[in-house]
Coordinates of C-alpha atoms and ligand atoms in Angstrom, one line a residue:
M29 CA 26.9 5.8 -33.0
K30 CA 24.7 3.1 -31.6
N31 CA 26.8 3.0 -28.5
L32 CA 26.6 6.8 -28.1
L33 CA 22.8 6.7 -28.4
L34 CA 22.7 4.0 -25.8
I35 CA 24.9 6.0 -23.4
A36 CA 22.7 9.1 -24.0
S37 CA 19.6 7.1 -23.2
L38 CA 21.2 5.7 -20.1
L39 CA 22.2 9.2 -19.0
T40 CA 18.7 10.6 -19.6
H41 CA 17.2 7.7 -17.6
S42 CA 19.6 8.1 -14.7
C43 CA 18.8 11.8 -14.4
L44 CA 15.1 11.0 -13.8
A45 CA 14.7 10.0 -10.3
Q46 CA 12.5 7.1 -9.4
Q47 CA 9.3 8.3 -7.6
V48 CA 7.2 6.5 -5.1
A49 CA 4.0 7.3 -3.2
V50 CA 3.7 5.8 0.3
T51 CA 0.4 4.2 1.2
L52 CA -0.4 2.4 4.5
D53 CA -3.5 0.1 4.8
D54 CA -5.6 -1.3 7.6
L55 CA -5.8 1.9 9.7
P56 CA -6.1 2.8 12.5
F57 CA -3.7 -0.1 13.0
G58 CA -3.3 -3.5 11.3
Y59 CA -2.2 -7.0 12.4
S60 CA -0.4 -6.8 15.7
A61 CA -0.8 -10.1 17.5
G62 CA -3.0 -8.9 20.3
M63 CA -1.3 -5.5 21.0
S64 CA -3.2 -3.2 23.4
D65 CA -4.8 0.0 22.0
S66 CA -2.2 2.1 23.9
M67 CA 0.6 0.1 22.2
K68 CA -1.1 0.6 18.8
I69 CA -1.3 4.3 19.5
A70 CA 2.4 4.5 20.4
S71 CA 3.4 2.5 17.3
A72 CA 1.2 4.7 15.1
K73 CA 2.9 7.8 16.5
K74 CA 6.3 6.3 15.6
I75 CA 5.1 5.7 12.0
L76 CA 3.8 9.3 11.7
T77 CA 7.1 10.7 13.1
I78 CA 9.1 8.8 10.5
L79 CA 6.8 10.0 7.7
E80 CA 7.4 13.6 9.0
E81 CA 11.1 13.1 9.1
F82 CA 11.1 12.1 5.4
D83 CA 8.7 14.9 4.6
I84 CA 6.2 12.5 3.2
K85 CA 2.5 13.1 2.8
A86 CA 1.1 9.6 2.8
T87 CA -2.3 8.1 2.2
G88 CA -3.8 5.8 4.8
F89 CA -6.6 3.4 4.2
V90 CA -9.1 2.8 7.0
T91 CA -10.5 -0.6 7.8
S92 CA -13.3 0.5 10.1
S93 CA -13.6 -2.9 12.0
N94 CA -10.0 -2.1 13.2
M95 CA -11.4 1.0 15.0
S96 CA -12.1 1.2 18.7
E97 CA -13.2 4.0 21.0
E98 CA -9.7 4.3 22.2
N99 CA -7.6 3.8 19.0
Q100 CA -9.6 6.1 16.7
V101 CA -7.4 8.9 18.0
I102 CA -4.9 7.5 15.5
L103 CA -7.1 8.7 12.7
D104 CA -7.1 12.2 14.3
M105 CA -3.3 12.1 14.4
W106 CA -3.1 11.2 10.7
L107 CA -5.3 14.1 9.7
K108 CA -3.5 16.5 12.0
E109 CA -0.3 15.6 10.1
A110 CA -2.1 16.5 6.9
H111 CA -2.1 13.0 5.4
D112 CA -4.9 11.7 3.3
L113 CA -7.3 8.9 4.4
G114 CA -9.3 6.6 2.1
N115 CA -11.8 3.8 2.4
H116 CA -10.5 0.2 2.8
T117 CA -13.9 -1.5 3.7
H118 CA -15.2 -2.4 7.1
R119 CA -14.5 -6.1 7.5
H120 CA -11.7 -6.5 5.0
Y121 CA -13.4 -9.4 3.2
N122 CA -11.7 -11.8 0.9
F123 CA -13.8 -10.7 -2.2
N124 CA -13.5 -14.3 -3.6
E125 CA -15.7 -15.5 -0.7
V126 CA -18.5 -12.9 -0.6
T127 CA -21.0 -11.6 -3.1
A128 CA -20.7 -8.3 -4.8
A129 CA -23.7 -7.0 -2.8
K130 CA -22.1 -8.0 0.5
Y131 CA -18.8 -6.4 -0.6
I132 CA -20.5 -3.1 -1.6
A133 CA -22.4 -3.0 1.7
D134 CA -19.1 -3.4 3.5
I135 CA -17.6 -0.4 1.6
D136 CA -20.7 1.6 2.7
S137 CA -20.2 0.4 6.3
C138 CA -16.7 1.8 6.3
K139 CA -18.0 5.1 5.0
L140 CA -20.7 5.2 7.7
L141 CA -18.4 4.4 10.6
A142 CA -15.2 6.2 9.5
G143 CA -16.6 8.9 7.2
E144 CA -15.8 11.7 9.6
W145 CA -12.1 11.0 9.1
I146 CA -12.0 9.9 5.5
N147 CA -11.0 13.0 3.5
T148 CA -10.6 11.7 0.0
D149 CA -12.5 9.7 -2.6
Y150 CA -9.8 7.0 -2.6
F151 CA -10.9 3.4 -2.2
R152 CA -8.6 0.4 -1.9
Y153 CA -9.8 -3.1 -2.3
S154 CA -9.1 -5.5 0.7
M155 CA -6.2 -7.8 -0.4
L156 CA -6.3 -5.9 -3.7
R157 CA -8.9 -8.4 -4.9
R158 CA -11.2 -6.9 -7.4
G159 CA -13.5 -9.9 -8.0
N160 CA -13.0 -13.4 -9.2
T161 CA -15.8 -13.2 -11.8
K162 CA -16.5 -10.6 -14.4
A163 CA -20.0 -10.0 -13.0
K164 CA -18.7 -9.4 -9.4
R165 CA -15.9 -7.2 -10.6
D166 CA -18.1 -5.1 -12.8
S167 CA -20.9 -4.7 -10.1
V168 CA -18.3 -3.1 -7.7
Y169 CA -16.8 -1.1 -10.5
A170 CA -20.3 0.3 -11.3
F171 CA -20.9 1.1 -7.6
L172 CA -17.6 2.8 -7.2
E173 CA -18.2 4.9 -10.3
T174 CA -21.7 6.0 -9.2
E175 CA -20.3 6.9 -5.8
D176 CA -17.4 8.8 -7.3
Y177 CA -14.7 6.7 -5.6
I178 CA -11.2 6.6 -7.1
I179 CA -9.7 3.1 -7.0
A180 CA -6.2 3.3 -5.5
P181 CA -4.0 0.7 -7.1
V182 CA -0.5 -0.3 -6.1
S183 CA 2.6 -0.8 -8.2
I184 CA 5.0 -2.3 -5.6
D185 CA 3.2 -5.3 -4.3
N186 CA 5.1 -7.3 -1.6
N187 CA 5.0 -9.8 1.3
E188 CA 5.4 -7.2 4.0
W189 CA 2.3 -8.6 5.7
I190 CA 3.9 -12.0 6.2
Y191 CA 7.1 -10.4 7.7
N192 CA 4.8 -8.3 9.9
R193 CA 2.8 -11.4 11.1
D194 CA 6.0 -13.2 12.1
Y195 CA 7.6 -10.0 13.6
S196 CA 4.4 -9.3 15.6
R197 CA 4.5 -12.8 17.1
A198 CA 8.2 -12.5 18.0
L199 CA 7.4 -9.1 19.6
R200 CA 4.7 -10.6 21.7
N201 CA 7.1 -13.3 22.8
N202 CA 9.9 -10.7 23.5
D203 CA 12.1 -12.6 21.2
E204 CA 14.5 -9.8 20.3
E205 CA 16.9 -11.9 18.2
K206 CA 14.1 -13.1 16.0
M207 CA 12.6 -9.6 15.6
I208 CA 16.0 -8.3 14.3
K209 CA 16.4 -11.3 12.0
I210 CA 12.9 -10.8 10.5
G211 CA 13.3 -7.0 10.3
N212 CA 16.5 -7.4 8.3
E213 CA 14.9 -9.9 6.0
Y214 CA 11.9 -7.6 5.6
I215 CA 14.2 -4.8 4.4
E216 CA 16.0 -7.0 2.0
H217 CA 12.7 -8.3 0.6
M218 CA 11.4 -4.7 0.1
K219 CA 14.6 -3.6 -1.7
E220 CA 14.3 -6.6 -4.0
V221 CA 10.6 -6.1 -4.9
S222 CA 11.1 -2.3 -5.3
L223 CA 14.0 -2.9 -7.8
K224 CA 12.0 -5.7 -9.5
Y225 CA 8.9 -3.5 -10.1
E226 CA 11.1 -0.5 -11.1
K227 CA 12.7 -2.7 -13.8
M228 CA 9.3 -4.2 -14.9
G229 CA 7.9 -0.6 -15.2
V230 CA 10.8 0.4 -17.4
E231 CA 10.4 -2.7 -19.5
L232 CA 6.7 -2.0 -19.9
T233 CA 6.8 1.7 -20.7
G234 CA 10.4 2.6 -21.6
R235 CA 10.6 5.0 -18.6
S236 CA 10.6 5.0 -14.9
V237 CA 6.9 4.9 -13.7
R238 CA 5.5 6.6 -10.7
H239 CA 5.3 3.9 -8.1
I240 CA 2.7 3.3 -5.4
L241 CA 4.1 1.4 -2.5
L242 CA 1.7 -0.9 -0.5
L243 CA 2.5 -1.0 3.2
H244 CA 0.4 -1.4 6.4
A245 CA 0.2 0.5 9.6
N246 CA 1.7 -2.3 11.7
P247 CA 4.4 -3.2 14.2
I248 CA 7.2 -4.0 11.7
N249 CA 6.8 -0.6 10.2
A250 CA 6.8 1.2 13.6
K251 CA 10.4 -0.2 13.8
Y252 CA 11.6 -0.6 10.3
L253 CA 9.9 2.1 8.2
H254 CA 12.7 4.4 8.9
T255 CA 15.3 2.0 7.5
L256 CA 13.1 1.3 4.4
L257 CA 12.5 5.0 3.6
G258 CA 16.1 5.7 4.2
W259 CA 17.0 3.1 1.6
Y260 CA 14.7 4.7 -1.0
K261 CA 16.3 8.0 -0.3
S262 CA 19.8 6.8 -0.5
E263 CA 19.0 5.2 -3.9
G264 CA 17.8 8.5 -5.2
W265 CA 14.0 7.8 -5.1
E266 CA 11.7 10.8 -4.5
F267 CA 8.6 10.7 -2.4
I268 CA 5.4 11.9 -4.0
T269 CA 1.8 11.9 -3.1
L270 CA -0.7 9.2 -4.2
Q271 CA -2.4 11.9 -6.3
E272 CA 0.8 12.7 -8.1
A273 CA 1.6 9.0 -8.7
M274 CA -1.9 8.5 -10.1
E275 CA -1.2 11.1 -12.8
D276 CA 1.0 8.4 -14.4
S277 CA -0.8 6.9 -17.5
I278 CA -0.1 3.4 -16.2
Y279 CA -3.0 3.9 -13.8
A280 CA -5.4 5.2 -16.5
T281 CA -6.9 1.8 -17.1
N282 CA -8.4 -0.7 -14.7
G283 CA -7.4 -3.5 -17.1
D284 CA -9.7 -6.4 -18.0
L285 CA -8.1 -9.0 -15.8
V286 CA -10.5 -11.2 -13.8
S287 CA -8.6 -13.1 -11.2
D288 CA -8.7 -14.7 -7.7
Y289 CA -5.6 -12.7 -6.8
G290 CA -5.0 -9.0 -6.2
W291 CA -2.3 -7.8 -8.6
S292 CA 0.1 -4.9 -8.8
Q293 CA -0.9 -2.6 -11.6
I294 CA 2.5 -3.4 -13.3
D295 CA 1.8 -7.2 -13.0
K296 CA -1.6 -6.6 -14.4
L297 CA -0.5 -4.5 -17.4
Q298 CA 2.1 -7.1 -18.2
K299 CA -0.4 -9.9 -18.0
I300 CA -2.9 -8.3 -20.3
G301 CA -0.2 -7.0 -22.6
K302 CA -1.1 -3.3 -22.4
K303 CA 1.0 -0.2 -21.8
Ligands
ZN3 ZN1 -5.8 -4.3 3.9

Protein backbone atom coordinates (compact mmCIF):
# COMPACT_ATOMS: atom_id res chain seq x y z
CA MET A 1 0.00 0.00 0.00
CA LYS A 2 2.78 2.34 0.97
CA ASN A 3 4.50 1.61 -2.35
CA LEU A 4 1.29 2.26 -4.27
CA LEU A 5 0.89 5.63 -2.58
CA LEU A 6 4.46 6.47 -3.39
CA ILE A 7 3.94 5.55 -7.05
CA ALA A 8 0.71 7.60 -7.13
CA SER A 9 2.48 10.61 -5.70
CA LEU A 10 5.36 10.26 -8.15
CA LEU A 11 2.88 10.04 -11.04
CA THR A 12 1.00 13.12 -9.83
CA HIS A 13 4.25 14.98 -9.54
CA SER A 14 5.48 13.94 -12.95
CA CYS A 15 2.25 15.18 -14.58
CA LEU A 16 2.83 18.67 -13.26
CA ALA A 17 5.31 20.38 -15.50
CA GLN A 18 8.03 22.48 -14.00
CA GLN A 19 7.43 26.15 -14.77
CA VAL A 20 9.87 28.98 -15.20
CA ALA A 21 9.68 32.71 -15.87
CA VAL A 22 12.60 34.19 -17.80
CA THR A 23 14.05 37.48 -16.58
CA LEU A 24 17.05 39.32 -18.01
CA ASP A 25 18.84 42.05 -16.09
CA ASP A 26 21.14 44.98 -16.88
CA LEU A 27 19.29 46.23 -19.97
CA PRO A 28 19.75 47.68 -22.51
CA PHE A 29 22.81 45.41 -22.47
CA GLY A 30 25.02 44.09 -19.69
CA TYR A 31 28.70 43.23 -19.35
CA SER A 32 30.22 42.84 -22.80
CA ALA A 33 33.96 43.65 -22.54
CA GLY A 34 33.92 46.85 -24.56
CA MET A 35 31.45 45.90 -27.33
CA SER A 36 30.30 48.77 -29.51
CA ASP A 37 26.69 49.93 -29.30
CA SER A 38 25.96 48.49 -32.74
CA MET A 39 27.23 45.08 -31.61
CA LYS A 40 25.10 45.34 -28.47
CA ILE A 41 22.05 46.13 -30.59
CA ALA A 42 22.74 43.14 -32.87
CA SER A 43 23.18 40.85 -29.84
CA ALA A 44 19.99 42.18 -28.23
CA LYS A 45 18.13 41.38 -31.46
CA LYS A 46 19.40 37.80 -31.28
CA ILE A 47 18.13 37.44 -27.70
CA LEU A 48 14.71 38.84 -28.67
CA THR A 49 14.47 36.52 -31.68
CA ILE A 50 15.22 33.52 -29.44
CA LEU A 51 12.56 34.57 -26.92
CA GLU A 52 10.07 34.88 -29.77
CA GLU A 53 10.97 31.46 -31.11
CA PHE A 54 10.16 29.92 -27.71
CA ASP A 55 7.02 32.06 -27.42
CA ILE A 56 8.28 33.60 -24.20
CA LYS A 57 7.15 36.89 -22.70
CA ALA A 58 10.11 37.86 -20.58
CA THR A 59 10.75 40.63 -18.09
CA GLY A 60 13.80 42.82 -18.62
CA PHE A 61 15.31 44.97 -15.89
CA VAL A 62 16.81 48.31 -16.90
CA THR A 63 20.06 49.62 -15.44
CA SER A 64 19.89 53.15 -16.76
CA SER A 65 23.65 53.83 -16.58
CA ASN A 66 23.96 51.14 -19.31
CA MET A 67 21.87 53.34 -21.64
CA SER A 68 23.30 55.48 -24.40
CA GLU A 69 21.69 57.62 -27.11
CA GLU A 70 22.42 54.84 -29.58
CA ASN A 71 21.61 51.69 -27.62
CA GLN A 72 18.35 52.84 -26.04
CA VAL A 73 16.67 51.55 -29.20
CA ILE A 74 17.10 48.13 -27.54
CA LEU A 75 14.46 49.15 -24.99
CA ASP A 76 12.10 50.12 -27.83
CA MET A 77 12.69 46.67 -29.30
CA TRP A 78 11.82 44.95 -26.01
CA LEU A 79 8.56 46.87 -25.75
CA LYS A 80 7.70 46.26 -29.40
CA GLU A 81 7.91 42.50 -28.70
CA ALA A 82 5.48 43.02 -25.78
CA HIS A 83 7.93 42.11 -23.03
CA ASP A 84 7.82 43.79 -19.65
CA LEU A 85 10.45 46.16 -18.32
CA GLY A 86 11.24 46.94 -14.69
CA ASN A 87 13.63 49.12 -12.69
CA HIS A 88 17.10 47.73 -11.81
CA THR A 89 18.62 50.99 -10.45
CA HIS A 90 20.81 53.52 -12.27
CA ARG A 91 24.35 52.71 -11.15
CA HIS A 92 23.89 49.10 -10.04
CA TYR A 93 25.47 49.75 -6.63
CA ASN A 94 26.64 47.06 -4.31
CA PHE A 95 24.14 47.91 -1.56
CA ASN A 96 26.65 46.78 1.09
CA GLU A 97 28.80 49.78 0.12
CA VAL A 98 26.25 52.62 0.01
CA THR A 99 23.68 54.09 2.39
CA ALA A 100 19.98 53.40 2.04
CA ALA A 101 19.44 57.06 1.04
CA LYS A 102 21.97 56.77 -1.79
CA TYR A 103 20.46 53.46 -2.92
CA ILE A 104 16.94 54.93 -2.94
CA ALA A 105 18.14 57.96 -4.93
CA ASP A 106 19.61 55.52 -7.44
CA ILE A 107 16.26 53.76 -7.88
CA ASP A 108 14.70 57.20 -8.48
CA SER A 109 17.41 58.04 -11.04
CA CYS A 110 16.57 54.92 -13.04
CA LYS A 111 12.89 55.88 -12.98
CA LEU A 112 13.74 59.39 -14.14
CA LEU A 113 16.05 58.31 -16.97
CA ALA A 114 14.29 55.14 -18.17
CA GLY A 115 10.74 55.79 -16.99
CA GLU A 116 9.43 56.24 -20.52
CA TRP A 117 10.28 52.58 -21.24
CA ILE A 118 9.59 50.98 -17.86
CA ASN A 119 6.05 49.60 -18.12
CA THR A 120 5.67 47.66 -14.85
CA ASP A 121 6.05 48.27 -11.11
CA TYR A 122 8.73 45.58 -10.87
CA PHE A 123 11.96 46.41 -9.14
CA ARG A 124 14.97 44.12 -8.89
CA TYR A 125 17.83 44.79 -6.51
CA SER A 126 21.29 45.11 -8.05
CA MET A 127 23.22 41.90 -7.21
CA LEU A 128 19.97 40.85 -5.46
CA ARG A 129 21.41 42.49 -2.32
CA ARG A 130 18.68 43.81 -0.07
CA GLY A 131 20.76 45.45 2.65
CA ASN A 132 23.39 44.19 5.04
CA THR A 133 21.74 45.78 8.09
CA LYS A 134 18.12 45.60 9.17
CA ALA A 135 17.87 49.41 9.14
CA LYS A 136 19.13 49.70 5.56
CA ARG A 137 16.96 46.86 4.37
CA ASP A 138 13.84 48.22 6.04
CA SER A 139 14.39 51.78 4.73
CA VAL A 140 14.38 50.54 1.15
CA TYR A 141 11.45 48.20 1.82
CA ALA A 142 9.47 51.20 3.14
CA PHE A 143 10.40 53.31 0.11
CA LEU A 144 9.42 50.55 -2.34
CA GLU A 145 6.10 50.08 -0.60
CA THR A 146 5.31 53.80 -0.63
CA GLU A 147 6.17 53.99 -4.32
CA ASP A 148 4.13 50.84 -5.13
CA TYR A 149 7.10 48.89 -6.44
CA ILE A 150 6.87 45.10 -6.54
CA ILE A 151 10.15 43.39 -5.65
CA ALA A 152 11.06 40.83 -8.31
CA PRO A 153 12.83 37.91 -6.60
CA VAL A 154 14.58 35.01 -8.32
CA SER A 155 14.46 31.31 -7.56
CA ILE A 156 17.18 30.03 -9.90
CA ASP A 157 20.29 31.94 -8.88
CA ASN A 158 23.45 31.06 -10.77
CA ASN A 159 26.93 32.06 -11.94
CA GLU A 160 25.90 33.00 -15.47
CA TRP A 161 27.58 36.40 -15.02
CA ILE A 162 30.98 34.75 -14.43
CA TYR A 163 30.66 32.58 -17.56
CA ASN A 164 29.59 35.71 -19.47
CA ARG A 165 32.56 37.72 -18.23
CA ASP A 166 35.00 35.05 -19.45
CA TYR A 167 33.05 34.47 -22.68
CA SER A 168 32.98 38.20 -23.47
CA ARG A 169 36.74 38.44 -23.07
CA ALA A 170 37.26 35.41 -25.32
CA LEU A 171 34.91 37.02 -27.86
CA ARG A 172 36.92 40.23 -27.79
CA ASN A 173 40.08 38.17 -28.40
CA ASN A 174 38.41 36.18 -31.20
CA ASP A 175 39.25 33.00 -29.30
CA GLU A 176 36.62 30.74 -30.82
CA GLU A 177 37.85 27.58 -29.10
CA LYS A 178 37.62 29.19 -25.68
CA MET A 179 34.18 30.65 -26.44
CA ILE A 180 32.81 27.19 -27.28
CA LYS A 181 34.38 25.67 -24.17
CA ILE A 182 32.93 28.37 -21.89
CA GLY A 183 29.55 28.18 -23.65
CA ASN A 184 29.31 24.43 -23.08
CA GLU A 185 30.34 24.82 -19.44
CA TYR A 186 27.73 27.56 -19.03
CA ILE A 187 24.95 25.29 -20.27
CA GLU A 188 26.05 22.44 -17.98
CA HIS A 189 26.13 24.85 -15.04
CA MET A 190 22.63 26.15 -15.81
CA LYS A 191 21.24 22.61 -16.08
CA GLU A 192 22.80 21.75 -12.74
CA VAL A 193 21.48 24.81 -10.86
CA SER A 194 18.01 24.51 -12.43
CA LEU A 195 17.70 20.90 -11.26
CA LYS A 196 19.16 21.83 -7.87
CA TYR A 197 16.61 24.60 -7.24
CA GLU A 198 13.77 22.48 -8.59
CA LYS A 199 14.71 19.77 -6.08
CA MET A 200 15.10 22.28 -3.24
CA GLY A 201 11.69 23.78 -4.08
CA VAL A 202 10.06 20.34 -3.92
CA GLU A 203 11.81 19.61 -0.62
CA LEU A 204 10.62 22.91 0.80
CA THR A 205 6.99 22.83 -0.34
CA GLY A 206 6.24 19.25 -1.39
CA ARG A 207 5.48 20.41 -4.92
CA SER A 208 7.15 21.93 -7.96
CA VAL A 209 7.39 25.69 -7.38
CA ARG A 210 7.03 28.33 -10.08
CA HIS A 211 10.59 29.35 -10.83
CA ILE A 212 12.05 32.72 -11.73
CA LEU A 213 15.26 32.42 -13.73
CA LEU A 214 17.90 35.13 -13.37
CA LEU A 215 19.78 35.87 -16.58
CA HIS A 216 21.33 38.96 -18.13
CA ALA A 217 21.14 40.59 -21.54
CA ASN A 218 24.72 39.78 -22.49
CA PRO A 219 26.97 38.19 -25.15
CA ILE A 220 26.85 34.62 -23.82
CA ASN A 221 23.05 34.63 -24.02
CA ALA A 222 23.05 36.11 -27.52
CA LYS A 223 24.78 32.85 -28.47
CA TYR A 224 23.64 30.26 -25.90
CA LEU A 225 20.13 31.29 -24.77
CA HIS A 226 18.70 29.14 -27.55
CA THR A 227 20.50 26.04 -26.26
CA LEU A 228 19.49 26.81 -22.69
CA LEU A 229 15.79 27.36 -23.43
CA GLY A 230 15.82 24.30 -25.69
CA TRP A 231 17.05 22.24 -22.74
CA TYR A 232 14.22 23.46 -20.48
CA LYS A 233 11.72 22.65 -23.20
CA SER A 234 13.15 19.18 -23.81
CA GLU A 235 12.94 18.49 -20.07
CA GLY A 236 9.24 19.41 -20.10
CA TRP A 237 9.49 22.82 -18.40
CA GLU A 238 6.83 25.37 -19.35
CA PHE A 239 7.60 29.04 -19.81
CA ILE A 240 5.42 31.44 -17.83
CA THR A 241 5.47 35.19 -17.19
CA LEU A 242 7.00 36.78 -14.13
CA GLN A 243 3.51 37.80 -13.05
CA GLU A 244 2.35 34.16 -13.23
CA ALA A 245 5.40 32.96 -11.33
CA MET A 246 4.86 35.48 -8.58
CA GLU A 247 1.42 34.04 -7.86
CA ASP A 248 3.28 31.19 -6.20
CA SER A 249 3.01 31.48 -2.42
CA ILE A 250 6.78 31.05 -2.02
CA TYR A 251 7.10 34.69 -3.12
CA ALA A 252 4.48 35.98 -0.67
CA THR A 253 7.07 36.79 1.99
CA ASN A 254 10.19 38.93 1.82
CA GLY A 255 11.60 36.85 4.66
CA ASP A 256 13.53 38.34 7.53
CA LEU A 257 17.03 37.46 6.41
CA VAL A 258 19.60 40.26 6.69
CA SER A 259 22.71 39.38 4.72
CA ASP A 260 25.68 40.71 2.77
CA TYR A 261 24.67 38.41 -0.02
CA GLY A 262 21.73 38.38 -2.46
CA TRP A 263 19.87 35.11 -2.16
CA SER A 264 17.48 33.10 -4.28
CA GLN A 265 14.03 33.03 -2.68
CA ILE A 266 14.43 29.27 -2.24
CA ASP A 267 17.78 29.63 -0.45
CA LYS A 268 16.24 32.32 1.70
CA LEU A 269 13.20 30.32 2.73
CA GLN A 270 15.39 27.35 3.48
CA LYS A 271 17.70 29.51 5.62
CA ILE A 272 14.93 31.10 7.65
CA GLY A 273 13.07 27.80 7.86
CA LYS A 274 9.77 28.97 6.37
CA LYS A 275 7.54 27.51 3.70
ZN1 LIG B 1 22.13 43.44 -12.44
